[in-house]
Short mmCIF file of C-alpha atoms and ligand atoms in Angstrom, two decimals:
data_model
loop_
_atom_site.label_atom_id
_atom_site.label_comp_id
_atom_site.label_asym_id
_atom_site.label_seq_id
_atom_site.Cartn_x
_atom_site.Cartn_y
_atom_site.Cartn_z
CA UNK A 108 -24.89 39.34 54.53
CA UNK A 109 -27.00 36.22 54.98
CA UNK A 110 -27.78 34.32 51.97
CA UNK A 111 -30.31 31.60 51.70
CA UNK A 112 -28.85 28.10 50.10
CA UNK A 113 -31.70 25.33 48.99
CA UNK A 114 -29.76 22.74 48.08
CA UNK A 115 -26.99 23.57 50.33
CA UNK A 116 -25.94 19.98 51.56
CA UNK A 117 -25.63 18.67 47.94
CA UNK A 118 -22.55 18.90 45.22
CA UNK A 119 -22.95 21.93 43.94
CA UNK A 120 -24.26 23.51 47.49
CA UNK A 121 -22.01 22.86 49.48
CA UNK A 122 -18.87 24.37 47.46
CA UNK A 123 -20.70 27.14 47.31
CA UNK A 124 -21.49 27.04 50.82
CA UNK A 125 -17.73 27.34 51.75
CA UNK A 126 -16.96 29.99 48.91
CA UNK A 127 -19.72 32.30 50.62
CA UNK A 128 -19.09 31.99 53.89
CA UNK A 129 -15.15 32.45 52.46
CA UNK A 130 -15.99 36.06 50.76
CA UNK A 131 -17.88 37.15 54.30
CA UNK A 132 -21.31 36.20 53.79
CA UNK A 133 -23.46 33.63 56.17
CA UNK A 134 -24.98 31.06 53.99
CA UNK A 135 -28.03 29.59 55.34
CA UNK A 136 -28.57 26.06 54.40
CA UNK A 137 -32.43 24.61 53.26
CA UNK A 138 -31.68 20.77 52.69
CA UNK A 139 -33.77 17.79 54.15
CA UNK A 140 -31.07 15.66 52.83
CA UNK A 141 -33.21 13.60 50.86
CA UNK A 142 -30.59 13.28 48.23
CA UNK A 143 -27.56 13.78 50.53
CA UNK A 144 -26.18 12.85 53.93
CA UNK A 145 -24.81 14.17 57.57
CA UNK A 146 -21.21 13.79 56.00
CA UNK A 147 -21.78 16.92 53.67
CA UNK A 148 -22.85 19.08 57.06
CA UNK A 149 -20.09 17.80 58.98
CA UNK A 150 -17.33 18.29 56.09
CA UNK A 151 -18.47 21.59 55.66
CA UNK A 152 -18.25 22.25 59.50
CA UNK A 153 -14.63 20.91 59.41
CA UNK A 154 -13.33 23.13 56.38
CA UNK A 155 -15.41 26.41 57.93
CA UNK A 156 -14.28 25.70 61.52
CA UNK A 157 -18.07 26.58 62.25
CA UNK A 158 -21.22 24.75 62.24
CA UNK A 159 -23.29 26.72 59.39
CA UNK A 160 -27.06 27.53 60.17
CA UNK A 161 -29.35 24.69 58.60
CA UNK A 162 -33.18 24.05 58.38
CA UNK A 163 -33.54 20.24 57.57
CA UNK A 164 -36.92 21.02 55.75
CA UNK A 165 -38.58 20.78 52.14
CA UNK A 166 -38.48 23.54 49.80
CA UNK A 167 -41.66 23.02 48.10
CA UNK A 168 -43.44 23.05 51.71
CA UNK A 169 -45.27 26.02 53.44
CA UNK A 170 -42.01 25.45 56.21
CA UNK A 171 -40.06 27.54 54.32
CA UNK A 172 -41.65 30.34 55.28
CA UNK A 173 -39.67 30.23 58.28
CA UNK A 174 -36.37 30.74 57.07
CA UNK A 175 -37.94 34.08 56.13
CA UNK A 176 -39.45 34.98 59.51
CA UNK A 177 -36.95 33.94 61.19
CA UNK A 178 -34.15 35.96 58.81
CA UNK A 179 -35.78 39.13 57.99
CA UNK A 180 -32.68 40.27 57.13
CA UNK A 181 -32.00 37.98 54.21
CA UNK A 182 -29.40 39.79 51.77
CA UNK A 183 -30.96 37.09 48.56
CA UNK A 184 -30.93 33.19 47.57
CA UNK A 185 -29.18 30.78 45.71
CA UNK A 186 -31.49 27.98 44.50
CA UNK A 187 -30.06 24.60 44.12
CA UNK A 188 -32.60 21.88 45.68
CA UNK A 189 -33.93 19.60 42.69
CA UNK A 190 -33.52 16.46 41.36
CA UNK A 191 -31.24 16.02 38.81
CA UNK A 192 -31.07 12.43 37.28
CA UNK A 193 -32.34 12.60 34.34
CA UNK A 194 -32.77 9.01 33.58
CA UNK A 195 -34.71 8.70 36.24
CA UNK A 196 -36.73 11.56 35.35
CA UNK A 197 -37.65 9.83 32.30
CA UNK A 198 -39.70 7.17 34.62
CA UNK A 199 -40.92 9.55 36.89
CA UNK A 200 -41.71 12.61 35.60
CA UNK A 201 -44.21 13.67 38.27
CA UNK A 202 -41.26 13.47 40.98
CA UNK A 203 -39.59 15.75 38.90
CA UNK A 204 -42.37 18.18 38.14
CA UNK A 205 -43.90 18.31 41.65
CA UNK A 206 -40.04 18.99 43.27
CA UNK A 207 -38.02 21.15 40.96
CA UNK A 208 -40.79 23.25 39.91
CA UNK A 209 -43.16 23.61 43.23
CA UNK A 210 -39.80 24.20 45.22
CA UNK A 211 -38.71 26.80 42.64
CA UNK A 212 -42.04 28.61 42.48
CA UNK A 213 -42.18 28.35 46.46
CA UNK A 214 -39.22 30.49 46.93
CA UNK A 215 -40.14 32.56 44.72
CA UNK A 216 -43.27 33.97 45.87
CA UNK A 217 -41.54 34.16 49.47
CA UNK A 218 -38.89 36.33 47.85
CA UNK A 219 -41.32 38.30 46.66
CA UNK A 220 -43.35 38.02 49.47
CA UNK A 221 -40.65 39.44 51.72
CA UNK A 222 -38.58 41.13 49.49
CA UNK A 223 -35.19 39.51 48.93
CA UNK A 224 -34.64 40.33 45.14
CA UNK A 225 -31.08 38.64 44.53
CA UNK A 226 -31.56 35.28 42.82
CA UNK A 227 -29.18 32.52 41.26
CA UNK A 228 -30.64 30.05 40.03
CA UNK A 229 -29.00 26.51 39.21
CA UNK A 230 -29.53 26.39 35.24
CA UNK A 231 -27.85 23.57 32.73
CA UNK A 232 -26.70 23.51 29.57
CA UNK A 233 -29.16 20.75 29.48
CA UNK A 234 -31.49 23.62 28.11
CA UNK A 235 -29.79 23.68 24.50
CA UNK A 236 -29.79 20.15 23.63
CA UNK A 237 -27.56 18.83 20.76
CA UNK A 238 -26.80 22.78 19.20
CA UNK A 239 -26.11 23.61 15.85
CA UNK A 240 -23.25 25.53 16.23
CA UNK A 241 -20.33 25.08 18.85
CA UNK A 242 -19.58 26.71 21.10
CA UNK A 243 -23.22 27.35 22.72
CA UNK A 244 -23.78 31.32 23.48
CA UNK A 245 -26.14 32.37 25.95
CA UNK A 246 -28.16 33.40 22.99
CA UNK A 247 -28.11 30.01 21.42
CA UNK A 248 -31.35 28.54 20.95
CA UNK A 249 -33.03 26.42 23.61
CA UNK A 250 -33.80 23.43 21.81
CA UNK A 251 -37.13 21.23 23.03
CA UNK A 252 -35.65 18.92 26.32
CA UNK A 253 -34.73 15.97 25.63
CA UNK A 254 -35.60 14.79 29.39
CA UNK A 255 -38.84 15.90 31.91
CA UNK A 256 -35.79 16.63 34.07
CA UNK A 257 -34.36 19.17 31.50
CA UNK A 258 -37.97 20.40 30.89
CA UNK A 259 -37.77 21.82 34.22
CA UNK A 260 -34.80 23.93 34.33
CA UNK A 261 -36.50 25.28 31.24
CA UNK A 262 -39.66 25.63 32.91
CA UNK A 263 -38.07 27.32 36.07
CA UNK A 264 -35.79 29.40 33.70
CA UNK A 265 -39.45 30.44 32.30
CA UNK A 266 -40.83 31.12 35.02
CA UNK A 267 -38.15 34.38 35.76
CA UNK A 268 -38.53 35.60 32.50
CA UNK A 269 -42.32 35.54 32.79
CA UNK A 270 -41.83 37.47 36.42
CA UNK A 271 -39.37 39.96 35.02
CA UNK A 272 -41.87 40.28 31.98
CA UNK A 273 -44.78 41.35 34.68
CA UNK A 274 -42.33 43.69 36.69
CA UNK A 275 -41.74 41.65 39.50
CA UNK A 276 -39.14 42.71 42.35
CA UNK A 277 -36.67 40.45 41.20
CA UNK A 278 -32.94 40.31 40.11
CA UNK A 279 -31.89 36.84 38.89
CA UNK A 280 -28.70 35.35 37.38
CA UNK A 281 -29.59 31.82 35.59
CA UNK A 282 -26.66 29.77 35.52
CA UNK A 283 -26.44 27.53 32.90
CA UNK A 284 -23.78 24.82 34.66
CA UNK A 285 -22.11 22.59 31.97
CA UNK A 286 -20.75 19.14 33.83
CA UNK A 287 -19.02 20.29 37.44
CA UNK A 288 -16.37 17.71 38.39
CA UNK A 289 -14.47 17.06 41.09
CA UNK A 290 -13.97 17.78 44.67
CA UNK A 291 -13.25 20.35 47.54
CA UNK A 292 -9.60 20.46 48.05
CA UNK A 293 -9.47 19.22 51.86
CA UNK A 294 -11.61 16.05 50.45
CA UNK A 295 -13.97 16.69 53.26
CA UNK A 296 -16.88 17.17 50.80
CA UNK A 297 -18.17 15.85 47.12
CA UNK A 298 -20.25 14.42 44.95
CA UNK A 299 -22.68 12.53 46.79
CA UNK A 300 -23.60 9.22 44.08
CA UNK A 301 -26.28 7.28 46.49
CA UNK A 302 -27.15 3.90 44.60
CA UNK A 303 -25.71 4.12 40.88
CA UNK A 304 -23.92 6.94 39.50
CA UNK A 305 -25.83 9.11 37.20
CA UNK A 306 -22.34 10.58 36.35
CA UNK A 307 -19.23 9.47 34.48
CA UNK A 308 -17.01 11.25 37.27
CA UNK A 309 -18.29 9.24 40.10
CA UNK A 310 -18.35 6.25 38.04
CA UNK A 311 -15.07 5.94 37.57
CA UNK A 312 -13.97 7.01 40.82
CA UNK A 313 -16.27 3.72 42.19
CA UNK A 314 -14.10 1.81 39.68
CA UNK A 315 -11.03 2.69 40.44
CA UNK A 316 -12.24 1.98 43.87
CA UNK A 317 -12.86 -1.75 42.92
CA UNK A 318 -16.70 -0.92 44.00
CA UNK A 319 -17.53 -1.50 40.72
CA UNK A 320 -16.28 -3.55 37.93
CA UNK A 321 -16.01 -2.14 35.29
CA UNK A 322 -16.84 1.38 33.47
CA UNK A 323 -18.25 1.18 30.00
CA UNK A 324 -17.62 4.16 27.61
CA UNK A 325 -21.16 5.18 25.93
CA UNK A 326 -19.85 4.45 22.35
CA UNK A 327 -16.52 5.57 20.81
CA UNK A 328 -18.07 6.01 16.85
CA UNK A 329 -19.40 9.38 17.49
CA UNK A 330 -18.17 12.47 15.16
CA UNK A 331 -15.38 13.37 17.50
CA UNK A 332 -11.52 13.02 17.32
CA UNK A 333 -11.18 9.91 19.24
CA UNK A 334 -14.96 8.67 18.75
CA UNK A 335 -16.30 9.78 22.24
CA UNK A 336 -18.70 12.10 23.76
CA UNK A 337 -17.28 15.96 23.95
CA UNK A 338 -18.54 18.09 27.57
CA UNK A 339 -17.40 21.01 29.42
CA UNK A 340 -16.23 19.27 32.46
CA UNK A 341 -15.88 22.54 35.27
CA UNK A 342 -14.16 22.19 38.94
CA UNK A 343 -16.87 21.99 41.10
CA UNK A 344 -14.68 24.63 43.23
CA UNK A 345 -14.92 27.24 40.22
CA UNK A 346 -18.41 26.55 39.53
CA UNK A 347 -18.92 27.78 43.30
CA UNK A 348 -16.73 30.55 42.80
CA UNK A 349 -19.26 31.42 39.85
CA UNK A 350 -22.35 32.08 42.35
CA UNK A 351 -20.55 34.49 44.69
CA UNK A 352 -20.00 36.56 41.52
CA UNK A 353 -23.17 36.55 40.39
CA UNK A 354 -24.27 37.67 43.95
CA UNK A 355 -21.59 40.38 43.94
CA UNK A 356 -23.29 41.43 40.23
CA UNK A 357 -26.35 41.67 41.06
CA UNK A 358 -24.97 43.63 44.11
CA UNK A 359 -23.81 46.50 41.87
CA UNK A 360 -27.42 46.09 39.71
CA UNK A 361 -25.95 44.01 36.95
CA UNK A 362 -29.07 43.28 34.60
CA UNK A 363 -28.15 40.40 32.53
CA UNK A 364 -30.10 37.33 33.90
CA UNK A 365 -28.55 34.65 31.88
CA UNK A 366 -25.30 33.20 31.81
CA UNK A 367 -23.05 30.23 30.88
CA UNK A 368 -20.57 28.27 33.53
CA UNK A 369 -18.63 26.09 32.23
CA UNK A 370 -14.54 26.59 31.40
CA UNK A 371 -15.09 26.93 27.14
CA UNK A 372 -12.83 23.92 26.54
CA UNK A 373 -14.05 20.48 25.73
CA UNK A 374 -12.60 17.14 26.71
CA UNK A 375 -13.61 13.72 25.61
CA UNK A 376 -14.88 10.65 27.68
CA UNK A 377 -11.67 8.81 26.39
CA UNK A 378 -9.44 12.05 27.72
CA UNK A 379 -11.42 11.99 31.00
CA UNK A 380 -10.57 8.32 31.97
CA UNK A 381 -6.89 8.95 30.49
CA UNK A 382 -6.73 11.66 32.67
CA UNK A 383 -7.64 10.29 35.65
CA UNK A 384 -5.00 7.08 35.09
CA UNK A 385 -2.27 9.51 34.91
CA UNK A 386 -3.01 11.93 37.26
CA UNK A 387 -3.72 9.27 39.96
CA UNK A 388 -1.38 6.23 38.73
CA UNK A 389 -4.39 3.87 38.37
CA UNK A 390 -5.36 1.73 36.07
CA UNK A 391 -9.38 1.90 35.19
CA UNK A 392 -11.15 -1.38 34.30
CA UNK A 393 -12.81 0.14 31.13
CA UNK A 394 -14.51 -1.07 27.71
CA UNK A 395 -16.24 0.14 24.85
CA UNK A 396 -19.77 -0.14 25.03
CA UNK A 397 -22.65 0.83 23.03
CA UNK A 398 -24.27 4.67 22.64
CA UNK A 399 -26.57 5.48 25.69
CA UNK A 400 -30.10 6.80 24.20
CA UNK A 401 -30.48 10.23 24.84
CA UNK A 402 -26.52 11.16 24.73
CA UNK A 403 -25.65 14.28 22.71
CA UNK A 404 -22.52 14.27 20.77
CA UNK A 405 -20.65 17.01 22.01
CA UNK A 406 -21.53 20.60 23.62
CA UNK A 407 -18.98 23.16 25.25
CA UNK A 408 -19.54 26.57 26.20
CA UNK A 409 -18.45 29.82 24.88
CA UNK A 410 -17.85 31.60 28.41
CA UNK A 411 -17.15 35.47 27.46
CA UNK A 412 -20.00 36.70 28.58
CA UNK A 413 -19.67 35.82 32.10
CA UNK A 414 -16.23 36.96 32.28
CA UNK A 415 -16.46 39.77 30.94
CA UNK A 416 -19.72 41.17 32.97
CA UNK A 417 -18.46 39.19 36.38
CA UNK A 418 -15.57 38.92 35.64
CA UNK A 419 -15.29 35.18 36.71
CA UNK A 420 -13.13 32.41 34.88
CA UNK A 421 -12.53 29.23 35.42
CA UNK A 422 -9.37 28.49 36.89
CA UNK A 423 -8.51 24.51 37.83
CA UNK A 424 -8.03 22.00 35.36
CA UNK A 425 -9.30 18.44 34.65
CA UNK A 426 -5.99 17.29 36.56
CA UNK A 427 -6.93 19.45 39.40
CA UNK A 428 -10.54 18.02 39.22
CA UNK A 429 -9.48 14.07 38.79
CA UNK A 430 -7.00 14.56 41.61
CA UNK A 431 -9.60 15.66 43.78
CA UNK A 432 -12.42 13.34 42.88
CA UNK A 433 -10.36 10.75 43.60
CA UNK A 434 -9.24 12.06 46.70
CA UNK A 435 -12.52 12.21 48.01
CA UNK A 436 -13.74 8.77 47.32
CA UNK A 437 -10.88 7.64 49.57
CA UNK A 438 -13.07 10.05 52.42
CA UNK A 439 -15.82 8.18 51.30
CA UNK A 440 -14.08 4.64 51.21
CA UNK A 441 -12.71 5.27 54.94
CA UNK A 442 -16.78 6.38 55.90
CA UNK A 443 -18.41 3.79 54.51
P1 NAD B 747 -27.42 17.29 44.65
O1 NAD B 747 -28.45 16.23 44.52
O2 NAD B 747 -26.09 16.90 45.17
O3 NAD B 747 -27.95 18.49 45.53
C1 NAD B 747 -29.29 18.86 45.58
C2 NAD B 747 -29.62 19.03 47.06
O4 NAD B 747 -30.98 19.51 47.15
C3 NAD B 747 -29.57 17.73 47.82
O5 NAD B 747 -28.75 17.89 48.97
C4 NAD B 747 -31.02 17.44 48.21
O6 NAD B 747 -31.13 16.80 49.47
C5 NAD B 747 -31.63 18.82 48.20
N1 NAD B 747 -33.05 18.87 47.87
C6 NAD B 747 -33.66 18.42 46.75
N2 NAD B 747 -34.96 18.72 46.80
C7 NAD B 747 -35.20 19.37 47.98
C8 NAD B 747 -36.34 19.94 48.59
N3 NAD B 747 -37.54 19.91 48.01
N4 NAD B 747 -36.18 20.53 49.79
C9 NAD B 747 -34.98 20.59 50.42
N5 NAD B 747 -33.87 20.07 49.88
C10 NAD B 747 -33.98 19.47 48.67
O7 NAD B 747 -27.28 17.97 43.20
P2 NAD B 747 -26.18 18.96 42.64
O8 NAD B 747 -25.35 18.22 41.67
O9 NAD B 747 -25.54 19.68 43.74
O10 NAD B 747 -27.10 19.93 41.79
C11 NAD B 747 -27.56 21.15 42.33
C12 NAD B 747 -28.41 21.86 41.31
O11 NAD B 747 -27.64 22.05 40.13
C13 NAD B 747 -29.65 21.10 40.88
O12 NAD B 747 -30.68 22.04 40.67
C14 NAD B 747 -29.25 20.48 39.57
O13 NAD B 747 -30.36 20.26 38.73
C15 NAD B 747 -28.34 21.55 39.00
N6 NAD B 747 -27.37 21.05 38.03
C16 NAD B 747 -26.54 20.04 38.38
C17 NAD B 747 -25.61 19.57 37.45
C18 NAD B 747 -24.70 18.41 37.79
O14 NAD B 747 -24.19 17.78 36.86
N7 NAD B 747 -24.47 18.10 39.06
C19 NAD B 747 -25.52 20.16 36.19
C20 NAD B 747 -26.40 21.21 35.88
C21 NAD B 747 -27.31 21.65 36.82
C1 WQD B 748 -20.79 12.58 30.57
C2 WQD B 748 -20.25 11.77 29.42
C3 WQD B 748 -21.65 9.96 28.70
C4 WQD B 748 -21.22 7.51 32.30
C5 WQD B 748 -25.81 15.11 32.55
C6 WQD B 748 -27.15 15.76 32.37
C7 WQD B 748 -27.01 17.23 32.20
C8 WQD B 748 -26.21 17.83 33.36
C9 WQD B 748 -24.91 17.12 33.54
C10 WQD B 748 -27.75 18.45 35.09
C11 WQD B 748 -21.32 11.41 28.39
C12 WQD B 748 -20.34 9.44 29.24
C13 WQD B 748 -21.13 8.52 31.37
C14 WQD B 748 -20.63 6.24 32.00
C15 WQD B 748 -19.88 7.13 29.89
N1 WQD B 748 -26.88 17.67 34.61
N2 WQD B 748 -20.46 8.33 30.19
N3 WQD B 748 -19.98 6.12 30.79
O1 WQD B 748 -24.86 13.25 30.14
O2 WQD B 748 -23.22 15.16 29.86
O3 WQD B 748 -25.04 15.39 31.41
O4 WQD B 748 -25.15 15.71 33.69
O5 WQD B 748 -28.25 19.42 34.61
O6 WQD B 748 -28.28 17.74 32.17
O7 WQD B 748 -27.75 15.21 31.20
O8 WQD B 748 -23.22 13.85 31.99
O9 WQD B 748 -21.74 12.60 33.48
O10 WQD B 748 -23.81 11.45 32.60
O11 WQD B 748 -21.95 11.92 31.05
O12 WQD B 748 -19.27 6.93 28.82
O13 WQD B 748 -20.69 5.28 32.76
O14 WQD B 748 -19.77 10.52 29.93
O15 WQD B 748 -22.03 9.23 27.56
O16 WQD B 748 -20.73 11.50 27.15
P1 WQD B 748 -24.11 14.36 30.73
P2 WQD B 748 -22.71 12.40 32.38
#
């Protein structure tokens, strides 16, 4: 079954690129690489042993229409293309409006338009803010964004419910991703960071690189054991996992259109750069630096839901993740 993939050369994408095509289905790959690179196609092509089908073209644009006419047999879509920094969101909102929601709102009427009804969309837990109450539920509330880049996922989120509320022809799954990790195990694909990291993971991978000098820990005096931020840091690889289930779901009419990815456990800044020492016998040039503005103290996901109606789990570890990370910045040192 073909599946359309926006996004499809980035993080996120392209692990989910190889777990399709893995389970028997032909992902076809939107992405004018504006926020990735050839390396991502041609990793992909080495783990798959196949070059996958690709349309180097915008999302938000009338092109996509293409994909469509030229696919008429399209079995339903995974939407990942957007920006995703949010600092930088902060400074340009408009970027941010004008791509994550036109490109969103594109597909959609072209789903509807030729009637491919199966669609995952990339959420974030970015949608709850700093909750209440720990873990966060699916049914937690979504809390005002604290970024224009978080005001889109809840925008785009919006945007399904208000087409579900009409009666459109649609089955979605909203993923709400907590913080993927990590690398493909062959090290032939990963996180992209082009210019400087948004991410902590990539961050210290560059530093343990000696590309940068030093990694500063937002703040250590936060309500937390050790003083540091708490996340839900996921394997990239499971995340990916996540979408072919949701795909399989809606497959067998599953009706639940929201759902948390992340692995329920939390881990600590301090814990992720401790980590990553051990697990790859280096020694990280860090220090203790002031809060960043905008930081929440700690979030992690309750994760039932999805396994019990998808029955998906994560299954790799921050060890597994760390390992890999690092194993793919030595791809990218020997590239670049
Ligand atoms: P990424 O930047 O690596 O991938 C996004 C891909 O989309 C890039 O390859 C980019 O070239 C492409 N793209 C962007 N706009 C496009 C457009 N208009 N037309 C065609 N291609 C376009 O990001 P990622 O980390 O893989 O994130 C994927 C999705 O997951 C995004 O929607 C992001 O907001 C969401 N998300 C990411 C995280 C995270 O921490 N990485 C967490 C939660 C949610
Ligand atoms: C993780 C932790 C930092 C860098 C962001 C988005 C969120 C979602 C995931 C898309 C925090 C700390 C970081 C550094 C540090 N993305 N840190 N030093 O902020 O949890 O979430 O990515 O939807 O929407 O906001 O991820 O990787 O930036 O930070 O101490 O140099 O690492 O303070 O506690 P975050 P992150």
């Amino acid at each position: 079954m073909k599946i359309l993939v926006t996004g499809g050369a980035g993080y996120i994408g392209s692990h989910t690129v190889v777990e399709l095509a893995k389970a028997g289905y032909s992902p076809i790959i939107v992405d004018d690489l504006r926020c990735s690179q050839e390396i991502m196609l041609s990793g992909l092509k080495s783990i798959l042993g196949k070059k996958i089908d690709h349309y180097a073209i915008d999302a938000a644009s009338q092109d996509l229409e293409k994909v469509f006419i030229d696919h008429p047999d399209l079995g339903g879509a995974i939407h990942f293309a957007a920006y995703k920094a949010v600092g930088e969101s902060v400074q340009q909102p408009i970027k941010y409006y004008e791509n994550n929601i036109l490109a969103t709102s594109n597909l959609l009427k072209l789903m509807l338009k030729y009637e491919v009804a199966h669609y995952v969309f990339s959420s974030s837990c970015t949608v709850y803010g700093q909750p209440d109450i720990l873990p966060v539920t699916e049914t937690t509330e979504r809390k005002p964004a604290q970024s224009p880049y978080g005001r889109t996922k809840q925008i785009c989120e919006d945007l399904v419910f208000d087409l579900m509320q009409g009666g459109a022809k649609l089955a979605p799954v909203l993923l709400r991703y907590f913080n993927p990790i990590g690398a493909h195990e062959s090290a032939a694909i990963g996180e992209l960071a082009i210019g400087v990291p948004n991410n902590l993971v990539p961050f210290v991978t560059q530093t343990a690189a000696g590309l940068r000098e030093k990694l500063t820990v937002f703040g250590d005096d936060y309500n937390t054991p050790d003083g540091s931020c708490i996340r839900d840091y996921i394997h990239v690889t499971d995340l990916a996992r996540a979408h072919v289930a949701a795909l399989e779901y809606l497959q067998k009419g599953g009706k639940i259109q929201v759902f948390n990815a992340g692995t329920g456990q939390g881990s600590s800044v301090l814990e992720i750069l401790r980590t990553f020492e051990r697990v790859n016998n280096i020694k990280l040039n860090y220090e203790i630096g002031p809060r960043r503005s905008g930081d929440i103290e700690k979030i992690w996901a309750n994760c039932d839901l999805i396994e019990k109606e998808l029955g998906w789990k994560a299954q790799l570890g921050l060890e597994e993740a760390l390992k890999s990370a690092w194993q793919w910045q030595q791809t990218l040192n020997a590239q670049y």
